[in-house]
mmCIF file of C-alpha atoms in Angstrom:
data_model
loop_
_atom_site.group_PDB
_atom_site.id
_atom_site.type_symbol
_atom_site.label_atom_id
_atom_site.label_comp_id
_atom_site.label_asym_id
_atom_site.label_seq_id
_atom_site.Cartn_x
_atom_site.Cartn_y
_atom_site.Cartn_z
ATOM 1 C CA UNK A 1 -49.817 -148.639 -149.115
ATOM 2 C CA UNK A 2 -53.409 -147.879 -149.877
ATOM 3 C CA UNK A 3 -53.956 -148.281 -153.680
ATOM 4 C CA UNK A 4 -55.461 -145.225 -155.473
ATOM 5 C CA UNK A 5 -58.705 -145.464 -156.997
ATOM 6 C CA UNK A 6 -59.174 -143.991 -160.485
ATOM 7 C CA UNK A 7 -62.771 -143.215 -161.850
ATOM 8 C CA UNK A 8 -63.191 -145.019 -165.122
ATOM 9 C CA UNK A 9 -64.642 -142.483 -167.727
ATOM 10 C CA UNK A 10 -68.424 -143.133 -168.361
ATOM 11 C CA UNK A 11 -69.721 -144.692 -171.701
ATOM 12 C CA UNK A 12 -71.336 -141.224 -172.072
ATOM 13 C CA UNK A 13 -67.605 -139.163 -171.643
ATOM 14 C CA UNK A 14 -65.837 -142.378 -173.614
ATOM 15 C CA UNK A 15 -68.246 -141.284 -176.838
ATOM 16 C CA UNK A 16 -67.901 -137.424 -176.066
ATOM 17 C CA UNK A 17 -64.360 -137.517 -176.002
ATOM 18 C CA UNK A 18 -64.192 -139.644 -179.430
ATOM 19 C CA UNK A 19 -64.083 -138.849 -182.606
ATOM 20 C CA UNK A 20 -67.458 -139.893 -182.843
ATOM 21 C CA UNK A 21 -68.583 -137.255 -181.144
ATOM 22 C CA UNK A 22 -67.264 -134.605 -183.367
ATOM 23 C CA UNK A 23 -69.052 -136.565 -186.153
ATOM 24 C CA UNK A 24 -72.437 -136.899 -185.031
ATOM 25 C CA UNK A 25 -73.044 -133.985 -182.228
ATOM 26 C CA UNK A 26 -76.419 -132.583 -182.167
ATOM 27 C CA UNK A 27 -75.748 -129.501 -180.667
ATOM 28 C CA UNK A 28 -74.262 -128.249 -184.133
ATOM 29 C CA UNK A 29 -76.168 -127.956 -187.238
ATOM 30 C CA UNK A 30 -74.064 -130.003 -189.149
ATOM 31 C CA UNK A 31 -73.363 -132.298 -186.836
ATOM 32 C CA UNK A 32 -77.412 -132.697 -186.032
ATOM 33 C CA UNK A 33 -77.665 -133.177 -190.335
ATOM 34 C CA UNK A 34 -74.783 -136.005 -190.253
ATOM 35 C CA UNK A 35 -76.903 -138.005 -187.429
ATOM 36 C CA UNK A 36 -79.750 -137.487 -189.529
ATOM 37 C CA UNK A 37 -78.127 -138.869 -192.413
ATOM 38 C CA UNK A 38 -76.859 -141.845 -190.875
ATOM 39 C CA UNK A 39 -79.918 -141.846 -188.977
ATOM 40 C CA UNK A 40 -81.990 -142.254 -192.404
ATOM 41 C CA UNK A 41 -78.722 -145.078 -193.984
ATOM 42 C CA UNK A 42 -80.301 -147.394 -191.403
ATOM 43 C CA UNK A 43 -84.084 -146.766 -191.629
ATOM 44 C CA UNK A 44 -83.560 -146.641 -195.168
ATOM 45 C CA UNK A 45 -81.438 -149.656 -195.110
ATOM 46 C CA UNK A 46 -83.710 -151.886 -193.203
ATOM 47 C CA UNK A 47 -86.301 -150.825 -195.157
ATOM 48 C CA UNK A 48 -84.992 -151.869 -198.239
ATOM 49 C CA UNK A 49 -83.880 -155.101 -197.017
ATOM 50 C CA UNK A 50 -87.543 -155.867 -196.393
ATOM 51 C CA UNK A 51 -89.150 -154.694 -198.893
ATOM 52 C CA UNK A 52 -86.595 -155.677 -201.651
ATOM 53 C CA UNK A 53 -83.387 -157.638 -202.327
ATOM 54 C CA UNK A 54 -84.555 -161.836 -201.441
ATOM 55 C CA UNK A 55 -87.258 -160.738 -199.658
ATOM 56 C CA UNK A 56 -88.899 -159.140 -202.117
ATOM 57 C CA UNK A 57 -87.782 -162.618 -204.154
ATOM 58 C CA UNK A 58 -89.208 -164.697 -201.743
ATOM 59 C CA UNK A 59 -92.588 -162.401 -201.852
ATOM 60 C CA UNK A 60 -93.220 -162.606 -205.658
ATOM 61 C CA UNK A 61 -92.097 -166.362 -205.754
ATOM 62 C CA UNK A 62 -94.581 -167.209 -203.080
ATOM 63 C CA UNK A 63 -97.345 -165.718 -205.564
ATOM 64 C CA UNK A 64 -96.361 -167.856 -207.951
ATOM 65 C CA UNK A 65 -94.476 -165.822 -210.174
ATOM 66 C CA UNK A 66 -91.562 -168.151 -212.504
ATOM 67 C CA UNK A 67 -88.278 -166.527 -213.346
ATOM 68 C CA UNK A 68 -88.915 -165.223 -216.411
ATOM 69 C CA UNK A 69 -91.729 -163.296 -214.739
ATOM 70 C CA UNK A 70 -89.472 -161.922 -211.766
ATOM 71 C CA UNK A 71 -86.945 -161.097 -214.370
ATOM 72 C CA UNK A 72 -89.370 -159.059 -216.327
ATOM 73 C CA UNK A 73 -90.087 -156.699 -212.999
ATOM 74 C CA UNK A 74 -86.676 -156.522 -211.837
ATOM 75 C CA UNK A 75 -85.942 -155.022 -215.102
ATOM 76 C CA UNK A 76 -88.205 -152.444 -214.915
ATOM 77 C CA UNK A 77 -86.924 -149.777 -213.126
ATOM 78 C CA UNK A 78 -83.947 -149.733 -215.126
ATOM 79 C CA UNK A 79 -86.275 -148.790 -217.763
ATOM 80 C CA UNK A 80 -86.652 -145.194 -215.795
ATOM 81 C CA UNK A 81 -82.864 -144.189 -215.376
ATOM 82 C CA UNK A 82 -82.878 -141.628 -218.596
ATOM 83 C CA UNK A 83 -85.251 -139.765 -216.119
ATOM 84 C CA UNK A 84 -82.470 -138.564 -213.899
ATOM 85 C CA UNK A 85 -80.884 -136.669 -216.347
ATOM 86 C CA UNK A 86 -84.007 -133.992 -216.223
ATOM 87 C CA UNK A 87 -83.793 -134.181 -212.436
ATOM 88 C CA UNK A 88 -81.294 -131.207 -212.212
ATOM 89 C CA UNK A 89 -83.316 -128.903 -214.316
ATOM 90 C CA UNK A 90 -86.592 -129.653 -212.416
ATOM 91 C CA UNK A 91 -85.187 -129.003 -209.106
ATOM 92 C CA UNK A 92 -83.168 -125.896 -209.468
ATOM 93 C CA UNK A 93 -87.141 -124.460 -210.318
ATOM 94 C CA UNK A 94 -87.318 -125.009 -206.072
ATOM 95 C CA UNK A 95 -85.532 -122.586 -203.846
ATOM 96 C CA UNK A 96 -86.535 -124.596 -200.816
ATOM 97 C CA UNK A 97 -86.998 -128.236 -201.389
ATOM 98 C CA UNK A 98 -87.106 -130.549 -198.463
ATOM 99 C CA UNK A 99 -91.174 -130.952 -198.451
ATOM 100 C CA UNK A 100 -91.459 -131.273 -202.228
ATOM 101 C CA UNK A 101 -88.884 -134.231 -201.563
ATOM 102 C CA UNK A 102 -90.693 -135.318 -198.757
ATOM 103 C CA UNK A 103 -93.752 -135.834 -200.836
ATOM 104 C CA UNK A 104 -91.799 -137.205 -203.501
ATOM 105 C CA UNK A 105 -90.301 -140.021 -200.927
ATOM 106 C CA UNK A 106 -93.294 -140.443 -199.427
ATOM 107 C CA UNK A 107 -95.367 -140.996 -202.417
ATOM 108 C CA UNK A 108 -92.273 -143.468 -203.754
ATOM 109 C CA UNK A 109 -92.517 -145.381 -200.639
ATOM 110 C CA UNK A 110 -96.340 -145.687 -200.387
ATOM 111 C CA UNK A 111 -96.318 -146.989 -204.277
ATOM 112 C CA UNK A 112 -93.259 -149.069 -204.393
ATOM 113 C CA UNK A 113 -94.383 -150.680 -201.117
ATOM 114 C CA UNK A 114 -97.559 -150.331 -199.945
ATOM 115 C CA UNK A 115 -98.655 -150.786 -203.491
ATOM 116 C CA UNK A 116 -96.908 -154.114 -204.376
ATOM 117 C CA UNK A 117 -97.582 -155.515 -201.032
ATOM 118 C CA UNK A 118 -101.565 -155.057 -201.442
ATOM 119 C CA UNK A 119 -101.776 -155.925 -204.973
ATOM 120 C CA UNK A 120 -101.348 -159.148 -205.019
ATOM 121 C CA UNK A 121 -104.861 -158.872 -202.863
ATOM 122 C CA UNK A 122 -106.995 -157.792 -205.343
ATOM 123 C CA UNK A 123 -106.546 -160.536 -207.570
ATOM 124 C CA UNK A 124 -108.229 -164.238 -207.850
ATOM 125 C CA UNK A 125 -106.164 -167.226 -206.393
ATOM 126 C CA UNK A 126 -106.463 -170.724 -206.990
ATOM 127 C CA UNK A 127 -106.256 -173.205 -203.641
ATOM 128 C CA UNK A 128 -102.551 -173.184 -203.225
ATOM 129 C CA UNK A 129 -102.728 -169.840 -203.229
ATOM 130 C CA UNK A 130 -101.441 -168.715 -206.728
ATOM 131 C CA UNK A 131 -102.587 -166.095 -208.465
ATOM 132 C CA UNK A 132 -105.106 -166.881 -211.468
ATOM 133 C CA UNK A 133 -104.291 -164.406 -213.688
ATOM 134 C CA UNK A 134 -100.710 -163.525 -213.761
ATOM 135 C CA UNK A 135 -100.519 -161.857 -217.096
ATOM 136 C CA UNK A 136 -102.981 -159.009 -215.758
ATOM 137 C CA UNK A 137 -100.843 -158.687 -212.460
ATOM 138 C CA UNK A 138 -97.858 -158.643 -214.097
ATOM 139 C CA UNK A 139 -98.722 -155.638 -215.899
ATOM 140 C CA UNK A 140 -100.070 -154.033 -212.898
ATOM 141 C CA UNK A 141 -96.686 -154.608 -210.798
ATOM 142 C CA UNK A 142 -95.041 -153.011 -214.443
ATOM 143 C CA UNK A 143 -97.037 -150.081 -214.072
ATOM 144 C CA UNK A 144 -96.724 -149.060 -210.356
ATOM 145 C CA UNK A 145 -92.891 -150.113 -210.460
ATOM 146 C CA UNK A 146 -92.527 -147.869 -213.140
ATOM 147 C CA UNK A 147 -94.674 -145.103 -211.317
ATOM 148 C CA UNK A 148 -92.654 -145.175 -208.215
ATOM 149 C CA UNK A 149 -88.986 -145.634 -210.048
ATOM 150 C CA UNK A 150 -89.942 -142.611 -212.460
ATOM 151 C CA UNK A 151 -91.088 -140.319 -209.381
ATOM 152 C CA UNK A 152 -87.738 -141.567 -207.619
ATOM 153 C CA UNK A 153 -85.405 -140.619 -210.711
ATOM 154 C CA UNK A 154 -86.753 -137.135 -210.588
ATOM 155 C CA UNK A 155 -86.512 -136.154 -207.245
ATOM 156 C CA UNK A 156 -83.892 -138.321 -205.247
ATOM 157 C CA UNK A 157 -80.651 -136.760 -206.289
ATOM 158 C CA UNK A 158 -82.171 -133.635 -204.241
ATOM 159 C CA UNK A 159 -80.881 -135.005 -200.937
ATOM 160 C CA UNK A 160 -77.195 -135.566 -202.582
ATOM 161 C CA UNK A 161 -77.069 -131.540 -202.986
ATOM 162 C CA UNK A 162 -78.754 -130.947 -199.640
ATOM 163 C CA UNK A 163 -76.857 -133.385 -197.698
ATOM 164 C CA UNK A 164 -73.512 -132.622 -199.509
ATOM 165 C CA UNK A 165 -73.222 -129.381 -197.216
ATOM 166 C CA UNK A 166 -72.662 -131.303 -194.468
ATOM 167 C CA UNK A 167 -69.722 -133.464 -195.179
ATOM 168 C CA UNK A 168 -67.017 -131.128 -194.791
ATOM 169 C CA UNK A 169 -63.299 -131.811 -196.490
ATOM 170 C CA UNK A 170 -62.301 -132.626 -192.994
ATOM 171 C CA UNK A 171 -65.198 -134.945 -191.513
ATOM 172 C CA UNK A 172 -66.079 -136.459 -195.161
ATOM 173 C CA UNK A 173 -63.906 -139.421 -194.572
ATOM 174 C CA UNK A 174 -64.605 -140.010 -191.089
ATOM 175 C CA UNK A 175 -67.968 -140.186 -191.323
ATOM 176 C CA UNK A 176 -68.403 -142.092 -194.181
ATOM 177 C CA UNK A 177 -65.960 -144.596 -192.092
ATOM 178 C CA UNK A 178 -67.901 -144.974 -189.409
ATOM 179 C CA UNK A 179 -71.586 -144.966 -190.929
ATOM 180 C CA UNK A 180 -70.430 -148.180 -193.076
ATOM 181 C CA UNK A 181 -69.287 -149.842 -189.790
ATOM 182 C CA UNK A 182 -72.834 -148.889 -188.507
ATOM 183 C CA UNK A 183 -74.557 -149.800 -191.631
ATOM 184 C CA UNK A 184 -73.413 -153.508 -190.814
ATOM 185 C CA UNK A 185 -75.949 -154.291 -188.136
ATOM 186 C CA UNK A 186 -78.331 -153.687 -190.705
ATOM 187 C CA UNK A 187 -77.256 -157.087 -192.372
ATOM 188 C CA UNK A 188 -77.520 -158.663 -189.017
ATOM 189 C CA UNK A 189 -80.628 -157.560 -188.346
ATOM 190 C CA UNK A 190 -81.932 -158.890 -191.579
ATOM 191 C CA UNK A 191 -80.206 -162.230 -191.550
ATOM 192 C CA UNK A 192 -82.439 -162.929 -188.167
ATOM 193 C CA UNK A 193 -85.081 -162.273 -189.780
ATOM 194 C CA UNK A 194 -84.591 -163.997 -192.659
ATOM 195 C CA UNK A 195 -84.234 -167.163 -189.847
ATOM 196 C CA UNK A 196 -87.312 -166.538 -189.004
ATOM 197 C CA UNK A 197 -88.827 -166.453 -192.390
ATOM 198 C CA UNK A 198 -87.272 -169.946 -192.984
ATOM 199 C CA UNK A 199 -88.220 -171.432 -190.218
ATOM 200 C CA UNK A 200 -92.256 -170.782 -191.652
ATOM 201 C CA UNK A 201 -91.713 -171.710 -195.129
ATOM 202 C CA UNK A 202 -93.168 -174.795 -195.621
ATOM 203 C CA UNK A 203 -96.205 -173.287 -193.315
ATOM 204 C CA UNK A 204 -99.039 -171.356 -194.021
ATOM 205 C CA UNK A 205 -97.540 -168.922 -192.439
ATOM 206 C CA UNK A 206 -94.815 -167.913 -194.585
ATOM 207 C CA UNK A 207 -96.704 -165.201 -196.936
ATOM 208 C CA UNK A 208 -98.662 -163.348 -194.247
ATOM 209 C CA UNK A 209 -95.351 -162.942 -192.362
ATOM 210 C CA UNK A 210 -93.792 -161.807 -195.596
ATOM 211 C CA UNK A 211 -96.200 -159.516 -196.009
ATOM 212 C CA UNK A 212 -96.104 -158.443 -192.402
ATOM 213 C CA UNK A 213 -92.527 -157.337 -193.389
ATOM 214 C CA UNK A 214 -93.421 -155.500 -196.271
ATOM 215 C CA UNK A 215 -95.815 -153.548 -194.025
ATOM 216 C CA UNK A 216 -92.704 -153.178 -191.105
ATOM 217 C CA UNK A 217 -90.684 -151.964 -194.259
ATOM 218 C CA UNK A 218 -93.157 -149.272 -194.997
ATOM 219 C CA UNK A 219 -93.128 -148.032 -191.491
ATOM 220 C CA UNK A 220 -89.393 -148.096 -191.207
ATOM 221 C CA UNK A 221 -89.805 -146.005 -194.612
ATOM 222 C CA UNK A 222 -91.679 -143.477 -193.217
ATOM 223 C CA UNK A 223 -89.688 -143.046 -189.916
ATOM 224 C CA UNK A 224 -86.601 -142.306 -192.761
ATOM 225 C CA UNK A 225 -88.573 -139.522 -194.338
ATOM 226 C CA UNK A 226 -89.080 -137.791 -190.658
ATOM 227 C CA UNK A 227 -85.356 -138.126 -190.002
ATOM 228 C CA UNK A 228 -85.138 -136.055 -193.543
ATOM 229 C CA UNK A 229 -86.959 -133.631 -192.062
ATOM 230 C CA UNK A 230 -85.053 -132.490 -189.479
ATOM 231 C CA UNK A 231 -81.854 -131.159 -191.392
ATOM 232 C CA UNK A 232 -81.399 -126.982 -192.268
ATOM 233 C CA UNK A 233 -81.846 -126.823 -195.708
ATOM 234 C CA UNK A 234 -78.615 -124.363 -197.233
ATOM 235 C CA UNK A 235 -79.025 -122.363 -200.163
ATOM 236 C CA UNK A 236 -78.858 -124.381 -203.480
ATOM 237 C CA UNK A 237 -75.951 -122.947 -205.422
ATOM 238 C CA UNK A 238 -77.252 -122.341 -209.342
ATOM 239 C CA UNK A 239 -74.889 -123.305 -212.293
ATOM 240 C CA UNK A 240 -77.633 -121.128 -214.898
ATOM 241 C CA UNK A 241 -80.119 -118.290 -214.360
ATOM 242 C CA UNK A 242 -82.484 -120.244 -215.943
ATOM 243 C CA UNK A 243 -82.351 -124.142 -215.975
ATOM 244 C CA UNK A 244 -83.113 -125.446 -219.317
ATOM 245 C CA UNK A 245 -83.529 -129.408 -220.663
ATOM 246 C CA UNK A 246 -80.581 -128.911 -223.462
ATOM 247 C CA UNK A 247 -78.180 -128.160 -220.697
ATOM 248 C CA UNK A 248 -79.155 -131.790 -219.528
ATOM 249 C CA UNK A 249 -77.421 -132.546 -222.403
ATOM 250 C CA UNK A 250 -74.989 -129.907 -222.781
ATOM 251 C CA UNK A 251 -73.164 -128.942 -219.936
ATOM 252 C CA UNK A 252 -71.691 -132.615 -218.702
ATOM 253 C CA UNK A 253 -69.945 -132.975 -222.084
ATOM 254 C CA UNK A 254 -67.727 -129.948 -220.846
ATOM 255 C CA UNK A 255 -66.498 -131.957 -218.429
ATOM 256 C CA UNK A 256 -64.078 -134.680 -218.689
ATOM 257 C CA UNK A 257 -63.307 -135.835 -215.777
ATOM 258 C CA UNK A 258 -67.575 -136.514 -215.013
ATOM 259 C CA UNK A 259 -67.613 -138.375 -218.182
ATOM 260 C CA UNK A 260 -64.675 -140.642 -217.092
ATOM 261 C CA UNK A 261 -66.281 -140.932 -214.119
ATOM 262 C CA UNK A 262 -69.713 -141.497 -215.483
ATOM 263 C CA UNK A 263 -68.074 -144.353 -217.795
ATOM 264 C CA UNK A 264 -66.588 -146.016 -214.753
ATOM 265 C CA UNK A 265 -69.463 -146.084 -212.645
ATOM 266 C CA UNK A 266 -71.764 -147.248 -215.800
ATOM 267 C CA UNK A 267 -69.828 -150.317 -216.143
ATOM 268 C CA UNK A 268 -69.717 -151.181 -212.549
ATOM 269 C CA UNK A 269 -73.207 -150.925 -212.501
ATOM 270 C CA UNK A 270 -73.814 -153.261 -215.728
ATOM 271 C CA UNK A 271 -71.720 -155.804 -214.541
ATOM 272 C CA UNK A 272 -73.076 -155.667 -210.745
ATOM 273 C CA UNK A 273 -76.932 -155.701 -211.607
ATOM 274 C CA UNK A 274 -77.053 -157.641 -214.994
ATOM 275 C CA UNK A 275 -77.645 -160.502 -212.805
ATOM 276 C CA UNK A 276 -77.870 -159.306 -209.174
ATOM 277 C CA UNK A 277 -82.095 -159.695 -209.015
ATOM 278 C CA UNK A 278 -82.448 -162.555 -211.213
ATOM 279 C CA UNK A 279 -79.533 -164.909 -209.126
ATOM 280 C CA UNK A 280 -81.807 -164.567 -205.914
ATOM 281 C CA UNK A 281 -84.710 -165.846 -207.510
ATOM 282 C CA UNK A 282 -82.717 -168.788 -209.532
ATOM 283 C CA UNK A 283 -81.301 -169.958 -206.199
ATOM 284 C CA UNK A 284 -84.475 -170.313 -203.815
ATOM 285 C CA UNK A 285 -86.643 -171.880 -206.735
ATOM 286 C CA UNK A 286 -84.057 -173.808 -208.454
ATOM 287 C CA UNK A 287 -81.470 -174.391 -205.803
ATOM 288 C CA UNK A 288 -84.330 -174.859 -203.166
ATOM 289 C CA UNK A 289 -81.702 -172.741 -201.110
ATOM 290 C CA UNK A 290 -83.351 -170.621 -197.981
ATOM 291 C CA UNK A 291 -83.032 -167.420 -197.596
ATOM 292 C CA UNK A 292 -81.370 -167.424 -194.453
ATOM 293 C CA UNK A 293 -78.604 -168.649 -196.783
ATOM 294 C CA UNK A 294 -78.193 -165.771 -199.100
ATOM 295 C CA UNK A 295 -78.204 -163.504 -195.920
ATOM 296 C CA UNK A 296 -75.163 -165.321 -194.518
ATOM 297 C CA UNK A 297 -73.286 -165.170 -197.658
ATOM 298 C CA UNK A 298 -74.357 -161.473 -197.937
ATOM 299 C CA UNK A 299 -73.296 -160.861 -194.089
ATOM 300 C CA UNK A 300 -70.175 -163.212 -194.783
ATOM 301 C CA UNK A 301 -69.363 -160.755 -197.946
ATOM 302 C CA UNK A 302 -69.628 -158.041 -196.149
ATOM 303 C CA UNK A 303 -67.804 -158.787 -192.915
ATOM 304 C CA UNK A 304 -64.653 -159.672 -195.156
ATOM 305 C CA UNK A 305 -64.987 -156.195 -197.111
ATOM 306 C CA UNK A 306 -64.824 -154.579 -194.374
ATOM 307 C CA UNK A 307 -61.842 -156.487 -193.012
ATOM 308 C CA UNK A 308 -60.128 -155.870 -195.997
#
């Protein structure tokens, strides 16, 4: 008996007829400003990844910066936070916001990265290719850190309201699902790189290539702001008339379960960060460990969250 032959569904129908597809569809409007989203997690991420976390470590270490030094500049932005709370009030002035954060991004990206990777430039070095006057950079990586994280606290909690129109009560937890699954090649991308870095650190090689990265970060950076672009931008709902700084301060106190909240998420964030820049730096100078290690752990960390 001649055996029937059934068609096997194309990768292309296999995705369409997923729930994948429902997610991130670009023939909807919210399903084009999902893909965006996701779209800008992994731009965003990689650009990060380049530009901060052990690379950006590695980068100030190979400039000669000690611990105490790194520690002083990782600190920094925290310095900024209190700026967030006056983000609300300035951005309920803007009916339509997506270029004013555009520019905002844009100028954050071009300061926080462009700036730190050329600034090392315009300063003297000695023959191993340390800077000579550290105490003068160090205030100048204080001041455009500062710049950048301030500009960032005012403006970046824009896209939460923007972008919070298209997770729907019944795609929320799908998506968010499925862009943390995606969100891990990220980490893989970066531990191969981080190989690579490795493999020229004992060369004279090591700090072009890390500032080659920094440079790759900033394009990465900018293809995440035209992703941003792309979205509808809804109507902002108002909670006043007229946005005023004391409701900064007034209106969350009416609220008990965002304090709770708040309280939570201020001691994860203490406890996560009070030593989450500084251990990087420790390990590579003091451990001599590479930074192909701290990926792995990282991508080792990850894959067993995710398991879990």
């Amino acid at each position: 008996m001649k055996e029937r032959y059934v068609r096997r569904p194309t990768l292309g129908e296999r995705i369409k007829n997923s729930g994948l597809h429902s997610v991130y569809n670009w023939k909807t409007e919210h399903g084009r400003g999902r893909s965006c989203m996701l779209l800008n997690s992994v731009f965003a991420g990689l650009a990060g990844q380049f530009s901060g976390s052990v690379f950006y470590s590695a980068f100030l270490l190979a400039y000669g910066f000690d611990l105490s030094e790194i520690n002083v500049l990782l600190f920094v932005p925290y310095i900024t936070t209190f700026l967030y709370l006056f983000s609300p009030a300035l951005l309920e002035r803007f009916k339509k916001r997506k270029a004013v954060l555009a520019v905002a991004r844009l100028v954050v990206h071009t300061i926080n990265i462009l700036g730190i990777t050329l600034l090392p430039m315009l300063f003297a070095k000695d023959e191993n290719g340390n800077i000579i006057d550290k105490s003068t950079m160090t205030v100048a990586f204080v001041v455009i850190i500062m710049t950048a994280n301030a500009i960032n606290a005012l403006f970046s909690q824009g896209y939460s309201a923007w972008h919070a129109n298209f997770l729907t009560d019944d795609i929320r937890a799908d998506y968010f699902t499925s862009s943390q699954c995606i969100n891990a090649m990220v980490y893989v991308a970066v531990f191969l790189v981080s190989l690579f870095a490795d493999s020229l650190k004992e060369t004279s090689d090591y700090i072009p290539f890390l500032t080659a990265m920094r440079f790759v970060a900033y394009g990465l950076a900018i293809i995440d702001i035209l992703f941003l672009l792309i979205p509808k931008e809804y109507e902002y709902p108002k909670t006043v008339d007229k946005p005023k700084i004391k409701y900064v301060f007034t209106l969350p106190f009416k609220n008990k379960k965002f304090l709770m909240t708040i309280a939570i998420i201020v001691m994860v964030t203490f406890a996560t960060n009070i030593h989450a820049g500084y251990i990087d730096s420790f390990i590579i100078k003091e451990i001599k460990a590479r930074v192909g290690f701290l990926r792995s752990v990282g991508l080792e960390f990850l894959a067993l969250s995710r398991a879990s």
